Every structure is written in C-alpha cells, then in structure tokens.
C-alpha cells in the first residue's frame, strides 16, 4: 500500500511575492507533491492555510502516514486546535517532516518544547555533510553536497539534542548548523530538515535534497498507528494478561 503523505504549506510567499511565485509556480506544496508523488510508493495530497481547518481535519490526519510542513510568514495564523490535533496524531504514530523555516512553526515548537530559535543571514553557499551515513535518510546521498544558494541558518539552534543527527550544514561565512535532525515523539517520528529557502528552487532542482525528502518520508512512515497514549493501571505482566 502506498505511503499516504499530506504536504502542508502556508502558501503565502508564492501568492504575495511575484518573484517567489516564479520560483514555485505551483506553490512550494505543489513542488513537494510532484517530487514525492514521483517516488513510486507515495500518494500525496496537499493542504494549505486558507482551507477550512487549514485542510487538516480529523479525517485527513487519520488518513495521513506522514505530514510534511512548510511555513514561514504565517505561523501565528495556524489555529491552536489544529496544532493540538497534529500533535495528537504524531504521538499516535503519524510521521512529521518539518522543513526550513518551519523550525518556528507552532507544530514544531509544540513537539520540541523549546523556542527552536536560531541565528540567520541572507543568502550564502552551503555545504551539507552527512554525519550518519548508515541512516536510512542518508541512503543514496553523497557524504557531502553543495547548495549554491541557501539562506544561512546557524547555531545555536534551540532544540532538544536530536535522537539522531544525520546532517550538518556548513556555510561559506563559517557558520555551522544541525541541518537534519531526527526525533521520536510518542509513537511518531519527526525529521527537521533545513534546506528549502523560498527564493531558490531547491525542492524542484537539487537531486540530493530531493532524495533526502523521499528517504525521510519512508523513514517517518509508521509501521502502524496506535491508540492514544494513556496512563494505565495494569495487571502484573507475569500474570499472563495480554499487554498491548
Ligand atoms: Zn527562508
């Protein structure tokens, strides 16, 4: 069965800035949907901020194995009810990919529990290094690759220590950044990936970034969804009572 992905995008830059509209004529969500949809084992739907419940009602999330999140200008317009819902589904096993400026999104800060702030600067050349080549997200990706133009994000990045750090970005100005971070939250897997500034067509054109996104979707796909996490009083395990 195909992996069910929902790509969520605030879709603001592309509609309000003609230059960005040219970079992503189908929206960032459109580019990500095309990329993932061509992987062969992924079925994709898209959702945007302006849809009722931002396109993320209960039925959509129930039918989503992995949610991909791109936001920047409108983090504060995302309703807390939807954030609660996304968090609940991640804890039950839904995968979550948070991209680029999504580090400050409500869904990511909720799941991290920290400010998720970082330092930044306008465009720079980036070299991404893989520091965990055995990780499934690094499969088929060179040990290092260059992104000719990318917004500079650097440490300190106020996130919890990643459970697995897969990529580190180095920028021409000398800064470094934890660019690919894996987390486990409840039964869900979360991957934060830094590249993808809206002014450059990275998601449409960069082979390594594209490969990483497909790998990350596969990695974050749950084996199965679980019921809500509960604090249960239970019989002794040695009594033979089944424990699920
Ligand atoms: Zn950016």
PDB file of N, CA and C in Angstrom, residues 72-112:
ATOM      1  N   UNK A  72       6.323  29.925   7.124  1.00  0.00           N
ATOM      2  CA  UNK A  72       7.289  30.968   7.463  1.00  0.00           C
ATOM      3  C   UNK A  72       6.607  32.223   7.990  1.00  0.00           C
ATOM      4  N   UNK A  73       5.791  32.864   7.122  1.00  0.00           N
ATOM      5  CA  UNK A  73       5.244  34.174   7.475  1.00  0.00           C
ATOM      6  C   UNK A  73       4.018  34.075   8.376  1.00  0.00           C
ATOM      7  N   UNK A  74       3.345  32.965   8.355  1.00  0.00           N
ATOM      8  CA  UNK A  74       2.009  32.897   8.954  1.00  0.00           C
ATOM      9  C   UNK A  74       1.911  31.872  10.081  1.00  0.00           C
ATOM     10  N   UNK A  75       3.032  31.626  10.755  1.00  0.00           N
ATOM     11  CA  UNK A  75       2.975  30.632  11.848  1.00  0.00           C
ATOM     12  C   UNK A  75       1.859  30.963  12.844  1.00  0.00           C
ATOM     13  N   UNK A  76       1.708  32.283  13.129  1.00  0.00           N
ATOM     14  CA  UNK A  76       0.743  32.657  14.166  1.00  0.00           C
ATOM     15  C   UNK A  76      -0.709  32.539  13.696  1.00  0.00           C
ATOM     16  N   UNK A  77      -0.901  32.318  12.398  1.00  0.00           N
ATOM     17  CA  UNK A  77      -2.278  32.166  11.895  1.00  0.00           C
ATOM     18  C   UNK A  77      -2.767  30.714  11.953  1.00  0.00           C
ATOM     19  N   UNK A  78      -1.892  29.824  12.330  1.00  0.00           N
ATOM     20  CA  UNK A  78      -2.297  28.415  12.446  1.00  0.00           C
ATOM     21  C   UNK A  78      -3.034  28.238  13.774  1.00  0.00           C
ATOM     22  N   UNK A  79      -4.227  27.684  13.700  1.00  0.00           N
ATOM     23  CA  UNK A  79      -5.063  27.624  14.906  1.00  0.00           C
ATOM     24  C   UNK A  79      -4.517  26.606  15.900  1.00  0.00           C
ATOM     25  N   UNK A  80      -4.668  26.948  17.171  1.00  0.00           N
ATOM     26  CA  UNK A  80      -4.176  26.049  18.222  1.00  0.00           C
ATOM     27  C   UNK A  80      -4.894  24.706  18.178  1.00  0.00           C
ATOM     28  N   UNK A  81      -6.149  24.724  17.727  1.00  0.00           N
ATOM     29  CA  UNK A  81      -6.903  23.473  17.638  1.00  0.00           C
ATOM     30  C   UNK A  81      -6.236  22.517  16.651  1.00  0.00           C
ATOM     31  N   UNK A  82      -5.778  23.070  15.523  1.00  0.00           N
ATOM     32  CA  UNK A  82      -5.105  22.228  14.526  1.00  0.00           C
ATOM     33  C   UNK A  82      -3.753  21.758  15.063  1.00  0.00           C
ATOM     34  N   UNK A  83      -3.060  22.630  15.780  1.00  0.00           N
ATOM     35  CA  UNK A  83      -1.774  22.231  16.381  1.00  0.00           C
ATOM     36  C   UNK A  83      -1.989  21.085  17.375  1.00  0.00           C
ATOM     37  N   UNK A  84      -3.024  21.206  18.206  1.00  0.00           N
ATOM     38  CA  UNK A  84      -3.351  20.120  19.152  1.00  0.00           C
ATOM     39  C   UNK A  84      -3.574  18.814  18.402  1.00  0.00           C
ATOM     40  N   UNK A  85      -4.307  18.921  17.298  1.00  0.00           N
ATOM     41  CA  UNK A  85      -4.676  17.727  16.528  1.00  0.00           C
ATOM     42  C   UNK A  85      -3.436  17.084  15.908  1.00  0.00           C
ATOM     43  N   UNK A  86      -2.563  17.916  15.327  1.00  0.00           N
ATOM     44  CA  UNK A  86      -1.336  17.383  14.714  1.00  0.00           C
ATOM     45  C   UNK A  86      -0.481  16.707  15.783  1.00  0.00           C
ATOM     46  N   UNK A  87      -0.328  17.364  16.915  1.00  0.00           N
ATOM     47  CA  UNK A  87       0.477  16.771  17.995  1.00  0.00           C
ATOM     48  C   UNK A  87      -0.090  15.415  18.424  1.00  0.00           C
ATOM     49  N   UNK A  88      -1.404  15.378  18.571  1.00  0.00           N
ATOM     50  CA  UNK A  88      -2.059  14.133  18.991  1.00  0.00           C
ATOM     51  C   UNK A  88      -1.758  13.011  17.995  1.00  0.00           C
ATOM     52  N   UNK A  89      -1.843  13.334  16.711  1.00  0.00           N
ATOM     53  CA  UNK A  89      -1.605  12.302  15.690  1.00  0.00           C
ATOM     54  C   UNK A  89      -0.137  11.886  15.646  1.00  0.00           C
ATOM     55  N   UNK A  90       0.777  12.831  15.855  1.00  0.00           N
ATOM     56  CA  UNK A  90       2.198  12.443  15.892  1.00  0.00           C
ATOM     57  C   UNK A  90       2.428  11.491  17.062  1.00  0.00           C
ATOM     58  N   UNK A  91       1.875  11.817  18.215  1.00  0.00           N
ATOM     59  CA  UNK A  91       2.090  10.950  19.385  1.00  0.00           C
ATOM     60  C   UNK A  91       1.528   9.558  19.159  1.00  0.00           C
ATOM     61  N   UNK A  92       0.519   9.463  18.291  1.00  0.00           N
ATOM     62  CA  UNK A  92      -0.068   8.151  17.967  1.00  0.00           C
ATOM     63  C   UNK A  92       0.663   7.469  16.818  1.00  0.00           C
ATOM     64  N   UNK A  93       1.644   8.134  16.219  1.00  0.00           N
ATOM     65  CA  UNK A  93       2.452   7.450  15.208  1.00  0.00           C
ATOM     66  C   UNK A  93       2.590   8.148  13.872  1.00  0.00           C
ATOM     67  N   UNK A  94       1.813   9.190  13.597  1.00  0.00           N
ATOM     68  CA  UNK A  94       1.951   9.875  12.307  1.00  0.00           C
ATOM     69  C   UNK A  94       3.345  10.499  12.209  1.00  0.00           C
ATOM     70  N   UNK A  95       4.019  10.306  11.074  1.00  0.00           N
ATOM     71  CA  UNK A  95       5.317  10.926  10.866  1.00  0.00           C
ATOM     72  C   UNK A  95       5.158  12.412  10.553  1.00  0.00           C
ATOM     73  N   UNK A  96       6.211  13.185  10.830  1.00  0.00           N
ATOM     74  CA  UNK A  96       6.173  14.623  10.570  1.00  0.00           C
ATOM     75  C   UNK A  96       7.524  15.074  10.039  1.00  0.00           C
ATOM     76  N   UNK A  97       7.503  15.712   8.860  1.00  0.00           N
ATOM     77  CA  UNK A  97       8.709  16.346   8.312  1.00  0.00           C
ATOM     78  C   UNK A  97       8.508  17.853   8.402  1.00  0.00           C
ATOM     79  N   UNK A  98       9.402  18.517   9.093  1.00  0.00           N
ATOM     80  CA  UNK A  98       9.327  19.972   9.228  1.00  0.00           C
ATOM     81  C   UNK A  98      10.481  20.565   8.433  1.00  0.00           C
ATOM     82  N   UNK A  99      10.146  21.443   7.490  1.00  0.00           N
ATOM     83  CA  UNK A  99      11.142  21.927   6.551  1.00  0.00           C
ATOM     84  C   UNK A  99      11.496  23.391   6.792  1.00  0.00           C
ATOM     85  N   UNK A 100      12.779  23.672   6.678  1.00  0.00           N
ATOM     86  CA  UNK A 100      13.318  25.032   6.617  1.00  0.00           C
ATOM     87  C   UNK A 100      12.731  25.942   7.710  1.00  0.00           C
ATOM     88  N   UNK A 101      12.032  27.014   7.311  1.00  0.00           N
ATOM     89  CA  UNK A 101      11.541  27.990   8.293  1.00  0.00           C
ATOM     90  C   UNK A 101      10.422  27.441   9.164  1.00  0.00           C
ATOM     91  N   UNK A 102      10.024  26.221   8.925  1.00  0.00           N
ATOM     92  CA  UNK A 102       9.072  25.550   9.815  1.00  0.00           C
ATOM     93  C   UNK A 102       9.630  25.328  11.209  1.00  0.00           C
ATOM     94  N   UNK A 103      10.933  25.643  11.397  1.00  0.00           N
ATOM     95  CA  UNK A 103      11.504  25.481  12.750  1.00  0.00           C
ATOM     96  C   UNK A 103      10.777  26.321  13.773  1.00  0.00           C
ATOM     97  N   UNK A 104      10.147  27.427  13.318  1.00  0.00           N
ATOM     98  CA  UNK A 104       9.416  28.274  14.263  1.00  0.00           C
ATOM     99  C   UNK A 104       7.904  28.035  14.230  1.00  0.00           C
ATOM    100  N   UNK A 105       7.474  27.008  13.521  1.00  0.00           N
ATOM    101  CA  UNK A 105       6.031  26.731  13.443  1.00  0.00           C
ATOM    102  C   UNK A 105       5.511  26.281  14.802  1.00  0.00           C
ATOM    103  N   UNK A 106       4.225  26.485  14.991  1.00  0.00           N
ATOM    104  CA  UNK A 106       3.623  26.054  16.256  1.00  0.00           C
ATOM    105  C   UNK A 106       3.708  24.543  16.426  1.00  0.00           C
ATOM    106  N   UNK A 107       3.561  23.794  15.331  1.00  0.00           N
ATOM    107  CA  UNK A 107       3.584  22.335  15.490  1.00  0.00           C
ATOM    108  C   UNK A 107       4.975  21.866  15.932  1.00  0.00           C
ATOM    109  N   UNK A 108       6.024  22.481  15.374  1.00  0.00           N
ATOM    110  CA  UNK A 108       7.376  22.034  15.737  1.00  0.00           C
ATOM    111  C   UNK A 108       7.737  22.464  17.160  1.00  0.00           C
ATOM    112  N   UNK A 109       7.464  23.714  17.495  1.00  0.00           N
ATOM    113  CA  UNK A 109       7.823  24.162  18.852  1.00  0.00           C
ATOM    114  C   UNK A 109       7.017  23.385  19.900  1.00  0.00           C
ATOM    115  N   UNK A 110       5.771  23.048  19.561  1.00  0.00           N
ATOM    116  CA  UNK A 110       4.972  22.237  20.492  1.00  0.00           C
ATOM    117  C   UNK A 110       5.631  20.887  20.727  1.00  0.00           C
ATOM    118  N   UNK A 111       6.078  20.261  19.650  1.00  0.00           N
ATOM    119  CA  UNK A 111       6.637  18.912  19.784  1.00  0.00           C
ATOM    120  C   UNK A 111       8.046  18.924  20.366  1.00  0.00           C
ATOM    121  N   UNK A 112       8.764  20.028  20.205  1.00  0.00           N
ATOM    122  CA  UNK A 112      10.117  20.111  20.756  1.00  0.00           C
ATOM    123  C   UNK A 112      10.102  20.592  22.205  1.00  0.00           C
TER     124      UNK A 112
END
